[in-house]
Tab-separated table of C-alpha atoms and ligand atoms in Angstrom:
chain	number	residue	atom	x	y	z
H	1	MET	CA	0.000	0.000	0.000
H	2	GLU	CA	1.263	3.459	-0.835
H	3	ASN	CA	1.137	5.057	2.562
H	4	SER	CA	1.153	8.673	1.615
H	5	PRO	CA	1.060	10.860	-1.450
H	6	PRO	CA	4.350	11.983	-2.929
H	7	ALA	CA	5.434	15.295	-1.404
H	8	THR	CA	4.968	16.761	-4.863
H	9	ALA	CA	1.253	15.771	-5.116
H	10	THR	CA	-0.704	18.756	-6.362
H	11	ASP	CA	-4.169	17.228	-6.622
H	12	PHE	CA	-6.326	14.374	-5.339
H	13	ASP	CA	-6.092	11.084	-7.200
H	14	VAL	CA	-8.895	8.589	-6.661
H	15	THR	CA	-6.951	5.940	-8.574
H	16	ALA	CA	-4.079	6.043	-6.047
H	17	ASP	CA	-4.219	4.158	-2.753
H	18	TRP	CA	-3.292	7.220	-0.718
H	19	HIS	CA	-6.552	9.013	-1.629
H	20	VAL	CA	-8.373	6.830	0.931
H	21	ALA	CA	-5.520	5.332	2.953
H	22	ALA	CA	-3.398	8.320	3.860
H	23	PRO	CA	-4.399	11.692	2.414
H	24	TYR	CA	-3.625	13.569	5.611
H	25	GLU	CA	-0.325	15.202	4.752
H	26	PHE	CA	-1.862	16.488	1.516
H	27	LEU	CA	-5.026	17.665	3.314
H	28	ARG	CA	-2.927	19.438	5.942
H	29	ARG	CA	-1.107	21.340	3.209
H	30	LEU	CA	-4.437	22.315	1.660
H	31	ARG	CA	-5.866	23.543	4.976
H	32	HIS	CA	-2.829	25.743	5.488
H	33	GLU	CA	-2.100	26.902	1.984
H	34	ARG	CA	-5.207	26.470	-0.156
H	35	PRO	CA	-8.251	25.853	2.063
H	36	VAL	CA	-10.561	26.460	-0.902
H	37	PHE	CA	-8.902	24.205	-3.435
H	38	ARG	CA	-9.932	23.786	-7.051
H	39	SER	CA	-9.357	20.084	-7.855
H	40	GLU	CA	-9.117	19.427	-11.580
H	41	HIS	CA	-9.093	15.705	-10.850
H	42	LEU	CA	-12.418	15.772	-8.955
H	43	GLY	CA	-13.869	18.570	-11.071
H	44	ALA	CA	-14.806	20.278	-7.812
H	45	TYR	CA	-13.779	22.906	-5.297
H	46	VAL	CA	-12.726	21.227	-2.067
H	47	LEU	CA	-13.289	22.793	1.373
H	48	THR	CA	-10.874	21.412	3.931
H	49	ARG	CA	-11.099	23.522	7.107
H	50	HIS	CA	-13.481	22.372	9.833
H	51	GLU	CA	-14.996	25.840	10.060
H	52	ASP	CA	-15.646	26.139	6.307
H	53	VAL	CA	-17.005	22.594	5.978
H	54	ARG	CA	-19.407	23.144	8.857
H	55	ALA	CA	-20.536	26.524	7.541
H	56	ALA	CA	-21.217	25.072	4.079
H	57	TYR	CA	-23.238	22.148	5.493
H	58	GLY	CA	-25.204	24.681	7.527
H	59	ASP	CA	-25.945	26.898	4.530
H	60	ALA	CA	-28.355	24.881	2.382
H	61	LYS	CA	-29.512	28.070	0.647
H	62	ARG	CA	-26.135	28.565	-1.017
H	63	PHE	CA	-24.872	24.956	-1.049
H	64	SER	CA	-27.453	22.788	-2.748
H	65	SER	CA	-27.779	19.020	-2.414
H	66	GLU	CA	-29.817	18.685	-5.566
H	67	GLY	CA	-28.065	16.147	-7.779
H	68	SER	CA	-25.154	15.993	-5.345
H	69	LEU	CA	-25.160	12.210	-5.059
H	70	THR	CA	-25.443	11.504	-8.747
H	71	ILE	CA	-22.299	13.361	-9.729
H	72	SER	CA	-19.695	11.380	-7.923
H	73	ARG	CA	-19.261	8.918	-10.746
H	74	SER	CA	-17.907	8.922	-14.245
H	75	LEU	CA	-19.983	6.505	-16.255
H	76	ALA	CA	-19.165	5.493	-19.831
H	77	ASP	CA	-21.762	6.218	-22.555
H	78	GLU	CA	-22.504	2.505	-22.919
H	79	THR	CA	-23.252	2.266	-19.178
H	80	ARG	CA	-25.537	5.275	-19.338
H	81	LYS	CA	-27.435	3.596	-22.176
H	82	VAL	CA	-27.926	0.433	-20.123
H	83	LEU	CA	-29.131	2.469	-17.147
H	84	GLY	CA	-31.550	4.453	-19.328
H	85	ASP	CA	-34.092	6.304	-17.205
H	86	GLN	CA	-32.504	4.885	-14.086
H	87	GLY	CA	-29.280	6.796	-14.811
H	88	SER	CA	-30.720	9.654	-12.818
H	89	PHE	CA	-31.644	7.285	-10.044
H	90	LEU	CA	-31.667	8.886	-6.609
H	91	SER	CA	-33.059	12.100	-8.063
H	92	SER	CA	-35.688	12.069	-5.338
H	93	PHE	CA	-33.665	10.486	-2.531
H	94	VAL	CA	-33.771	12.566	0.655
H	95	ALA	CA	-30.024	13.324	0.670
H	96	ASN	CA	-30.164	14.459	-2.944
H	97	VAL	CA	-32.835	17.164	-2.741
H	98	ASP	CA	-33.283	20.633	-1.215
H	99	PRO	CA	-36.149	22.117	0.816
H	100	PRO	CA	-39.102	22.100	0.529
H	101	THR	CA	-38.948	18.567	-0.969
H	102	HIS	CA	-36.273	17.642	1.556
H	103	THR	CA	-38.392	18.844	4.485
H	104	ARG	CA	-41.303	16.649	3.373
H	105	LEU	CA	-39.191	13.528	2.758
H	106	ARG	CA	-37.152	13.952	5.911
H	107	ARG	CA	-40.316	14.194	8.003
H	108	SER	CA	-41.550	10.879	6.593
H	109	VAL	CA	-38.256	9.030	7.059
H	110	SER	CA	-37.744	10.346	10.574
H	111	ARG	CA	-40.909	8.614	11.725
H	112	ALA	CA	-39.017	5.336	11.680
H	113	PHE	CA	-35.962	6.589	13.563
H	114	THR	CA	-37.458	7.722	16.859
H	115	PRO	CA	-35.170	7.126	19.871
H	116	ARG	CA	-37.538	4.431	21.077
H	117	ALA	CA	-37.496	2.595	17.717
H	118	VAL	CA	-33.700	2.729	17.622
H	119	THR	CA	-33.291	1.452	21.197
H	120	ALA	CA	-35.688	-1.389	20.404
H	121	MET	CA	-33.211	-2.677	17.818
H	122	GLU	CA	-30.353	-3.082	20.294
H	123	GLU	CA	-31.375	-6.481	21.593
H	124	LEU	CA	-31.851	-7.949	18.125
H	125	PHE	CA	-28.518	-6.541	17.006
H	126	ARG	CA	-26.718	-7.943	20.047
H	127	ARG	CA	-28.214	-11.358	19.342
H	128	LEU	CA	-27.180	-11.207	15.688
H	129	ASN	CA	-23.608	-10.471	16.784
H	130	GLU	CA	-23.639	-13.286	19.326
H	131	ASP	CA	-25.004	-15.745	16.760
H	132	ILE	CA	-22.238	-15.049	14.310
H	133	LEU	CA	-19.589	-15.308	17.023
H	134	ASP	CA	-21.050	-18.626	18.226
H	135	ARG	CA	-20.407	-19.949	14.752
H	136	VAL	CA	-17.027	-18.421	14.009
H	137	ALA	CA	-15.318	-18.260	17.437
H	138	PRO	CA	-14.283	-21.937	17.611
H	139	ARG	CA	-12.171	-21.463	14.451
H	140	GLY	CA	-9.719	-19.079	16.058
H	141	GLU	CA	-9.407	-16.889	12.957
H	142	ALA	CA	-11.575	-15.070	10.431
H	143	ASP	CA	-11.789	-12.303	7.894
H	144	PHE	CA	-13.339	-9.701	10.157
H	145	VAL	CA	-14.930	-7.724	7.329
H	146	THR	CA	-16.715	-10.453	5.401
H	147	GLU	CA	-17.306	-13.012	8.149
H	148	LEU	CA	-17.926	-10.998	11.307
H	149	GLY	CA	-18.460	-7.293	10.755
H	150	HIS	CA	-20.779	-7.265	7.810
H	151	VAL	CA	-23.363	-9.918	8.584
H	152	PRO	CA	-25.139	-8.510	11.680
H	153	SER	CA	-25.591	-5.016	10.149
H	154	ALA	CA	-26.835	-6.424	6.863
H	155	LYS	CA	-29.268	-8.686	8.695
H	156	LEU	CA	-30.476	-5.878	10.953
H	157	SER	CA	-31.209	-3.560	8.067
H	158	ALA	CA	-32.902	-6.359	6.124
H	159	ARG	CA	-35.186	-7.076	9.109
H	160	PHE	CA	-35.844	-3.383	9.640
H	161	ILE	CA	-36.780	-2.868	5.986
H	162	GLY	CA	-38.721	-6.126	5.779
H	163	VAL	CA	-36.552	-8.081	3.329
H	164	PRO	CA	-37.348	-11.800	3.720
H	165	GLU	CA	-34.431	-13.779	5.172
H	166	GLU	CA	-34.019	-15.886	2.033
H	167	ASP	CA	-33.387	-12.731	-0.033
H	168	GLU	CA	-30.719	-11.264	2.249
H	169	GLU	CA	-27.799	-12.681	0.293
H	170	PHE	CA	-29.243	-11.422	-2.994
H	171	VAL	CA	-29.628	-7.923	-1.567
H	172	LYS	CA	-26.136	-7.961	-0.106
H	173	GLU	CA	-24.507	-8.832	-3.429
H	174	HIS	CA	-26.467	-6.311	-5.486
H	175	VAL	CA	-26.039	-3.495	-3.018
H	176	LYS	CA	-22.283	-4.004	-3.156
H	177	ASP	CA	-22.375	-3.693	-6.956
H	178	TRP	CA	-24.423	-0.538	-6.768
H	179	PHE	CA	-22.032	1.053	-4.335
H	180	MET	CA	-19.102	0.253	-6.593
H	181	LEU	CA	-20.830	1.544	-9.709
H	182	PHE	CA	-21.601	4.931	-8.251
H	183	LEU	CA	-18.757	5.552	-5.870
H	184	SER	CA	-15.622	3.786	-7.140
H	185	PRO	CA	-13.806	4.399	-10.386
H	186	GLN	CA	-14.481	1.339	-12.580
H	187	PRO	CA	-13.338	0.292	-16.066
H	188	PRO	CA	-16.163	0.422	-18.709
H	189	ASP	CA	-16.627	-3.398	-18.979
H	190	ARG	CA	-17.053	-3.722	-15.265
H	191	GLN	CA	-19.437	-0.745	-15.217
H	192	LEU	CA	-21.794	-2.632	-17.522
H	193	VAL	CA	-21.901	-5.679	-15.270
H	194	LEU	CA	-22.503	-3.476	-12.237
H	195	ALA	CA	-25.195	-1.450	-14.028
H	196	ARG	CA	-27.147	-4.614	-14.904
H	197	SER	CA	-26.853	-5.802	-11.319
H	198	PHE	CA	-28.168	-2.430	-10.128
H	199	LEU	CA	-31.208	-2.681	-12.412
H	200	THR	CA	-31.985	-6.164	-11.092
H	201	TYR	CA	-31.803	-4.817	-7.544
H	202	LEU	CA	-34.058	-1.889	-8.334
H	203	ASP	CA	-36.622	-4.216	-9.825
H	204	TYR	CA	-36.506	-6.301	-6.653
H	205	VAL	CA	-37.104	-3.275	-4.414
H	206	ASP	CA	-39.885	-2.067	-6.679
H	207	LYS	CA	-41.680	-5.392	-6.218
H	208	LEU	CA	-41.077	-5.380	-2.459
H	209	VAL	CA	-42.646	-1.920	-2.186
H	210	ALA	CA	-45.648	-3.022	-4.257
H	211	ALA	CA	-46.062	-6.140	-2.103
H	212	ARG	CA	-46.031	-4.165	1.163
H	213	ALA	CA	-48.399	-1.553	-0.265
H	214	ALA	CA	-50.851	-4.350	-1.036
H	215	GLU	CA	-50.319	-6.208	2.226
H	216	PRO	CA	-48.624	-4.170	4.977
H	217	ARG	CA	-46.525	-5.811	7.693
H	218	ASP	CA	-44.691	-4.509	10.736
H	219	ASP	CA	-41.652	-3.082	8.938
H	220	PHE	CA	-40.187	0.169	7.619
H	221	THR	CA	-41.285	-0.487	4.045
H	222	SER	CA	-44.903	-0.847	5.151
H	223	LEU	CA	-44.638	2.300	7.268
H	224	MET	CA	-43.485	4.193	4.174
H	225	THR	CA	-45.953	2.617	1.734
H	226	GLY	CA	-48.678	3.724	4.152
H	227	LEU	CA	-47.674	7.292	3.263
H	228	ILE	CA	-47.987	6.816	-0.510
H	229	GLY	CA	-50.584	9.158	-1.872
H	230	THR	CA	-50.451	11.531	1.087
H	231	GLU	CA	-46.791	12.330	1.791
H	232	LEU	CA	-44.786	10.182	-0.599
H	233	SER	CA	-44.873	8.740	-4.121
H	234	HIS	CA	-44.198	5.097	-5.026
H	235	ARG	CA	-40.941	6.168	-6.658
H	236	GLU	CA	-39.775	8.049	-3.576
H	237	VAL	CA	-40.410	5.005	-1.419
H	238	VAL	CA	-38.425	2.782	-3.817
H	239	GLU	CA	-35.485	5.188	-3.708
H	240	LEU	CA	-35.665	5.438	0.052
H	241	ILE	CA	-35.807	1.705	0.667
H	242	SER	CA	-33.048	0.832	-1.777
H	243	THR	CA	-30.773	3.512	-0.351
H	244	ILE	CA	-31.382	2.721	3.290
H	245	LEU	CA	-30.558	-0.902	2.531
H	246	LEU	CA	-27.330	0.419	1.069
H	247	GLY	CA	-26.697	2.431	4.241
H	248	GLY	CA	-27.164	-0.632	6.408
H	249	ASN	CA	-25.096	-2.848	4.165
H	250	ASP	CA	-22.087	-0.716	3.727
H	251	THR	CA	-21.535	2.383	5.841
H	252	VAL	CA	-21.773	0.755	9.276
H	253	PRO	CA	-19.729	-2.361	8.397
H	254	ASN	CA	-17.091	-0.141	6.771
H	255	GLN	CA	-16.860	1.995	9.886
H	256	LEU	CA	-16.698	-1.080	12.081
H	257	GLY	CA	-13.852	-2.594	10.048
H	258	ASN	CA	-11.914	0.683	10.131
H	259	SER	CA	-12.481	0.901	13.885
H	260	VAL	CA	-11.336	-2.645	14.649
H	261	LEU	CA	-8.204	-2.127	12.568
H	262	ARG	CA	-7.431	1.083	14.431
H	263	LEU	CA	-8.090	-0.377	17.895
H	264	LEU	CA	-5.904	-3.415	17.238
H	265	ARG	CA	-3.082	-1.384	15.723
H	266	GLU	CA	-3.127	0.990	18.674
H	267	ASN	CA	-3.086	-1.908	21.177
H	268	ALA	CA	-6.363	-0.602	22.580
H	269	TRP	CA	-8.012	-4.035	22.710
H	270	PRO	CA	-10.069	-5.076	24.610
H	271	LEU	CA	-11.689	-1.739	25.281
H	272	PRO	CA	-12.617	-0.921	28.887
H	273	PRO	CA	-16.448	-0.491	28.897
H	274	GLU	CA	-16.208	3.111	30.117
H	275	LEU	CA	-14.183	4.046	27.017
H	276	LEU	CA	-16.509	2.409	24.501
H	277	ARG	CA	-18.601	5.464	23.715
H	278	ASN	CA	-15.651	7.733	23.104
H	279	ALA	CA	-13.748	5.027	21.235
H	280	VAL	CA	-16.567	4.857	18.692
H	281	GLU	CA	-16.357	8.632	18.175
H	282	GLU	CA	-12.563	8.779	18.022
H	283	CYS	CA	-12.520	5.939	15.467
H	284	MET	CA	-15.111	7.771	13.388
H	285	ARG	CA	-13.026	10.917	13.612
H	286	ILE	CA	-9.695	9.457	12.697
H	287	ASP	CA	-10.812	6.779	10.176
H	288	GLY	CA	-14.256	7.920	9.038
H	289	SER	CA	-16.098	5.661	6.608
H	290	SER	CA	-17.456	8.744	4.848
H	291	LEU	CA	-14.916	11.192	3.431
H	292	GLY	CA	-17.298	14.039	2.690
H	293	SER	CA	-20.363	15.274	0.828
H	294	PHE	CA	-20.839	17.044	-2.476
H	295	ARG	CA	-22.845	20.221	-2.982
H	296	TYR	CA	-23.511	22.695	-5.821
H	297	ALA	CA	-22.931	26.405	-5.227
H	298	LEU	CA	-26.200	28.228	-5.959
H	299	ASP	CA	-24.442	31.603	-5.912
H	300	ASP	CA	-20.940	33.002	-6.193
H	301	VAL	CA	-19.495	32.264	-2.754
H	302	ASP	CA	-16.505	34.178	-1.329
H	303	LEU	CA	-14.387	32.393	1.246
H	304	PRO	CA	-11.022	33.277	2.797
H	305	GLY	CA	-8.145	31.615	0.949
H	306	GLY	CA	-4.681	30.669	2.211
H	307	GLU	CA	-3.223	34.127	2.723
H	308	GLY	CA	-6.550	35.555	3.840
H	309	GLU	CA	-7.169	36.537	0.195
H	310	PRO	CA	-10.784	35.785	-0.708
H	311	VAL	CA	-11.423	32.986	-3.178
H	312	THR	CA	-14.643	32.997	-5.172
H	313	ILE	CA	-16.395	29.717	-5.826
H	314	PRO	CA	-18.402	30.517	-8.950
H	315	ARG	CA	-22.126	29.827	-8.983
H	316	GLY	CA	-22.911	26.362	-10.380
H	317	SER	CA	-19.612	24.834	-9.193
H	318	LEU	CA	-19.463	21.429	-7.627
H	319	VAL	CA	-18.043	21.584	-4.092
H	320	LEU	CA	-16.702	18.769	-1.929
H	321	LEU	CA	-17.067	19.340	1.802
H	322	SER	CA	-14.153	17.252	3.057
H	323	THR	CA	-15.227	15.922	6.437
H	324	ASP	CA	-12.132	13.728	6.322
H	325	SER	CA	-9.976	16.837	6.365
H	326	ALA	CA	-12.204	18.611	8.916
H	327	ALA	CA	-11.794	15.652	11.276
H	328	HIS	CA	-8.026	16.143	11.118
H	329	ASP	CA	-8.086	19.927	11.460
H	330	GLU	CA	-5.497	20.741	14.130
H	331	THR	CA	-7.327	23.920	15.156
H	332	VAL	CA	-10.202	21.775	16.463
H	333	PHE	CA	-8.436	18.472	17.239
H	334	PRO	CA	-4.921	19.127	18.590
H	335	GLY	CA	-2.476	16.442	17.438
H	336	PRO	CA	-5.030	15.168	14.930
H	337	GLU	CA	-3.033	12.126	13.789
H	338	THR	CA	-2.835	10.813	17.360
H	339	PHE	CA	-5.517	8.333	18.347
H	340	ASP	CA	-6.644	9.582	21.750
H	341	LEU	CA	-9.400	7.776	23.634
H	342	GLY	CA	-9.485	10.617	26.158
H	343	ARG	CA	-9.963	13.350	23.549
H	344	PRO	CA	-12.726	15.579	24.956
H	345	ASN	CA	-14.288	16.535	21.617
H	346	SER	CA	-13.909	13.423	19.428
H	347	ASP	CA	-17.597	13.674	18.552
H	348	ALA	CA	-17.074	17.076	16.891
H	349	HIS	CA	-16.278	15.132	13.700
H	350	MET	CA	-18.767	15.493	10.850
H	351	THR	CA	-18.570	11.941	9.542
H	352	PHE	CA	-22.386	11.882	9.773
H	353	GLY	CA	-22.612	15.255	8.020
H	354	TYR	CA	-24.139	18.328	9.653
H	355	GLY	CA	-27.187	20.541	9.260
H	356	ILE	CA	-30.481	19.623	7.649
H	357	HIS	CA	-29.070	16.496	5.965
H	358	PHE	CA	-27.373	15.200	9.125
H	359	CYS	CA	-27.486	11.409	8.885
H	360	VAL	CA	-30.934	10.242	9.889
H	361	GLY	CA	-29.440	6.848	10.804
H	362	ALA	CA	-26.697	8.281	13.063
H	363	ALA	CA	-28.211	7.059	16.339
H	364	LEU	CA	-28.774	3.613	14.854
H	365	ALA	CA	-25.248	3.523	13.421
H	366	ARG	CA	-23.727	4.544	16.772
H	367	LEU	CA	-25.777	1.931	18.565
H	368	GLN	CA	-24.540	-0.728	16.136
H	369	LEU	CA	-20.910	0.321	16.450
H	370	ARG	CA	-21.029	0.327	20.258
H	371	THR	CA	-22.907	-2.963	20.497
H	372	ALA	CA	-20.714	-4.762	17.961
H	373	LEU	CA	-17.490	-3.649	19.693
H	374	GLU	CA	-18.903	-4.494	23.107
H	375	VAL	CA	-19.924	-8.037	22.139
H	376	LEU	CA	-16.655	-8.575	20.289
H	377	GLY	CA	-14.661	-7.464	23.334
H	378	GLU	CA	-16.645	-9.756	25.650
H	379	ARG	CA	-16.287	-12.766	23.380
H	380	LEU	CA	-12.849	-12.250	21.853
H	381	PRO	CA	-10.718	-10.279	24.339
H	382	GLY	CA	-7.579	-11.754	22.748
H	383	LEU	CA	-8.372	-10.483	19.251
H	384	ARG	CA	-5.293	-9.508	17.186
H	385	LEU	CA	-4.340	-8.866	13.579
H	386	VAL	CA	-2.968	-11.779	11.557
H	387	PRO	CA	0.645	-10.713	11.042
H	388	GLY	CA	2.084	-10.124	7.589
H	389	GLN	CA	-1.167	-9.341	5.765
H	390	THR	CA	-1.406	-6.503	3.273
H	391	ILE	CA	-4.003	-4.021	4.423
H	392	ALA	CA	-5.484	-1.919	1.621
H	393	TYR	CA	-8.663	0.136	1.513
H	394	ARG	CA	-11.111	-0.098	-1.378
H	395	ARG	CA	-10.624	2.671	-3.900
H	396	SER	CA	-13.404	5.197	-3.635
H	397	ILE	CA	-14.223	8.857	-4.083
H	398	VAL	CA	-16.057	9.467	-0.821
H	399	GLY	CA	-16.023	6.208	1.146
H	400	ARG	CA	-13.444	4.457	3.305
H	401	GLY	CA	-13.712	0.720	3.843
H	402	LEU	CA	-11.614	-2.425	3.855
H	403	PRO	CA	-12.415	-5.367	1.560
H	404	SER	CA	-10.881	-7.728	4.148
H	405	LEU	CA	-9.147	-7.722	7.536
H	406	PHE	CA	-7.696	-10.978	8.816
H	407	VAL	CA	-7.869	-11.443	12.570
H	408	GLU	CA	-7.115	-14.273	15.014
H	409	TRP	CA	-7.683	-14.916	18.712
S	501	HEM	C1	-21.262	4.791	10.106
S	501	HEM	C2	-22.369	4.790	9.391
S	501	HEM	C3	-22.877	5.953	8.598
S	501	HEM	C4	-22.219	7.044	8.098
S	501	HEM	C5	-20.741	7.372	8.196
S	501	HEM	C6	-23.216	7.876	7.438
S	501	HEM	C7	-22.943	9.092	6.828
S	501	HEM	C8	-23.904	9.965	6.351
S	501	HEM	C9	-23.647	11.315	5.875
S	501	HEM	C10	-22.266	11.958	5.773
S	501	HEM	C11	-24.825	11.860	5.523
S	501	HEM	C12	-25.066	13.292	5.000
S	501	HEM	C13	-25.053	13.364	3.505
S	501	HEM	C14	-25.114	14.785	2.996
S	501	HEM	O1	-25.204	15.747	3.755
S	501	HEM	O2	-25.018	14.938	1.777
S	501	HEM	C15	-25.851	10.862	5.747
S	501	HEM	C16	-27.184	11.028	5.471
S	501	HEM	C17	-28.105	10.004	5.541
S	501	HEM	N1	-27.911	8.756	6.108
S	501	HEM	FE1	-26.219	8.062	6.910
S	501	HEM	N2	-24.441	7.264	7.538
S	501	HEM	C18	-24.288	6.093	8.235
S	501	HEM	C19	-25.284	5.193	8.566
S	501	HEM	C20	-26.572	5.278	8.156
S	501	HEM	C21	-27.614	4.317	8.461
S	501	HEM	C22	-27.436	3.065	9.312
S	501	HEM	C23	-28.760	4.756	7.837
S	501	HEM	C24	-30.122	4.155	7.820
S	501	HEM	C25	-30.507	3.064	8.379
S	501	HEM	C26	-28.435	6.010	7.174
S	501	HEM	C27	-29.330	6.767	6.439
S	501	HEM	C28	-29.085	8.050	5.978
S	501	HEM	C29	-30.085	8.861	5.309
S	501	HEM	C30	-31.514	8.460	4.951
S	501	HEM	C31	-29.460	10.097	5.038
S	501	HEM	C32	-30.061	11.320	4.343
S	501	HEM	C33	-30.556	12.322	5.350
S	501	HEM	C34	-31.026	13.620	4.733
S	501	HEM	O3	-30.639	13.946	3.617
S	501	HEM	O4	-31.799	14.352	5.391
S	501	HEM	N3	-27.116	6.294	7.397
S	501	HEM	N4	-25.262	9.715	6.279
């Protein structure tokens, strides 16, 4: 793995390992010298200071989310043809729209994420973690990512959404393809395979939504289909369900894998129970599974540049709010590259975003991260990394996750 960018790096490079694995020296230079950086490679302005990132998230009037999720990909013409109408998929997903549409969608989604509903999932999630450990623990070794970390979150979100158990594997495979199609640079041949897989998945979700609309059950899909015709359209529900399944299948397991790697490398295992809560936050700060969010500038926006000279982001520009950089901003987190379980403000990271689009699943994600680490610590206090393995993150524009992590105990 290339551990850091060459000192001469002048732009991001999503095809290089350092973009996800170790961008911090480059980001530090940007924060100090060019905090409003025009990246030719990303085709976007990049905000890197905590203060600027937070202000932009908080200013939805000037930084629009409309279309922000559908840009972070470079699809070949052939792929676009295969996707057809679905190429603009996500056009009405809650994270991809502005008020007043956002306000309406967010209200509907939030109904399912009340504190009580989230707490009610803890017991099920703990059991799912214990089940998987019952099966794998006697072996003494495993790939943490694929065999331990992923399964309970994927199962929890499938149950929450109402995906029948026999379809869980199908969903898992297709969701992975979708994620890769939209968020990782892929060669054209591979794009086509992934695009077809995505269409199959969409068709599946469409049928699931229709089935629950006809015959509601006690699940999130039924809760949302109950709002069709009053608050939501069929299409909006399909986009919501397919994307939330994606959230459950990828973001939490990615964060968990990053966290376990960090804790083992720092010899912080097993975690004392009183440090669990802060450990989750410090891991999210230092190795966030989300690197940032895109926005479009709705106006010319003036921001202070490196020497205090204003820089104008022209209206219509794409802007990346780099939460990865903000989480390593030394003015907010002294000694940002040091993993510090006693850091008083670890949770000031913006790995869940900030403002009106703040992650609606944040409480559920935190609950999963805490529970998974707690059960793992109880059951496998002697967990350690298998020595000699190559550890490399998946290439991605705005996500950080490991394809595998070999552990033993
Ligand atoms: C560690 C895990 C997770 C991370 C790092 C994460 C990260 C994020 C971020 C950065 C945003 C803001 C996007 C923006 O402003 O453009 C967001 C929004 C969102 N997240 Fe998460 N997320 C996680 C888990 C989840 C889970 C488990 C769910 C659902 C079960 C979920 C559902 C959503 C939804 C629906 C939105 C859109 C909210 C809105 O636009 O109002 N996320 N997430």
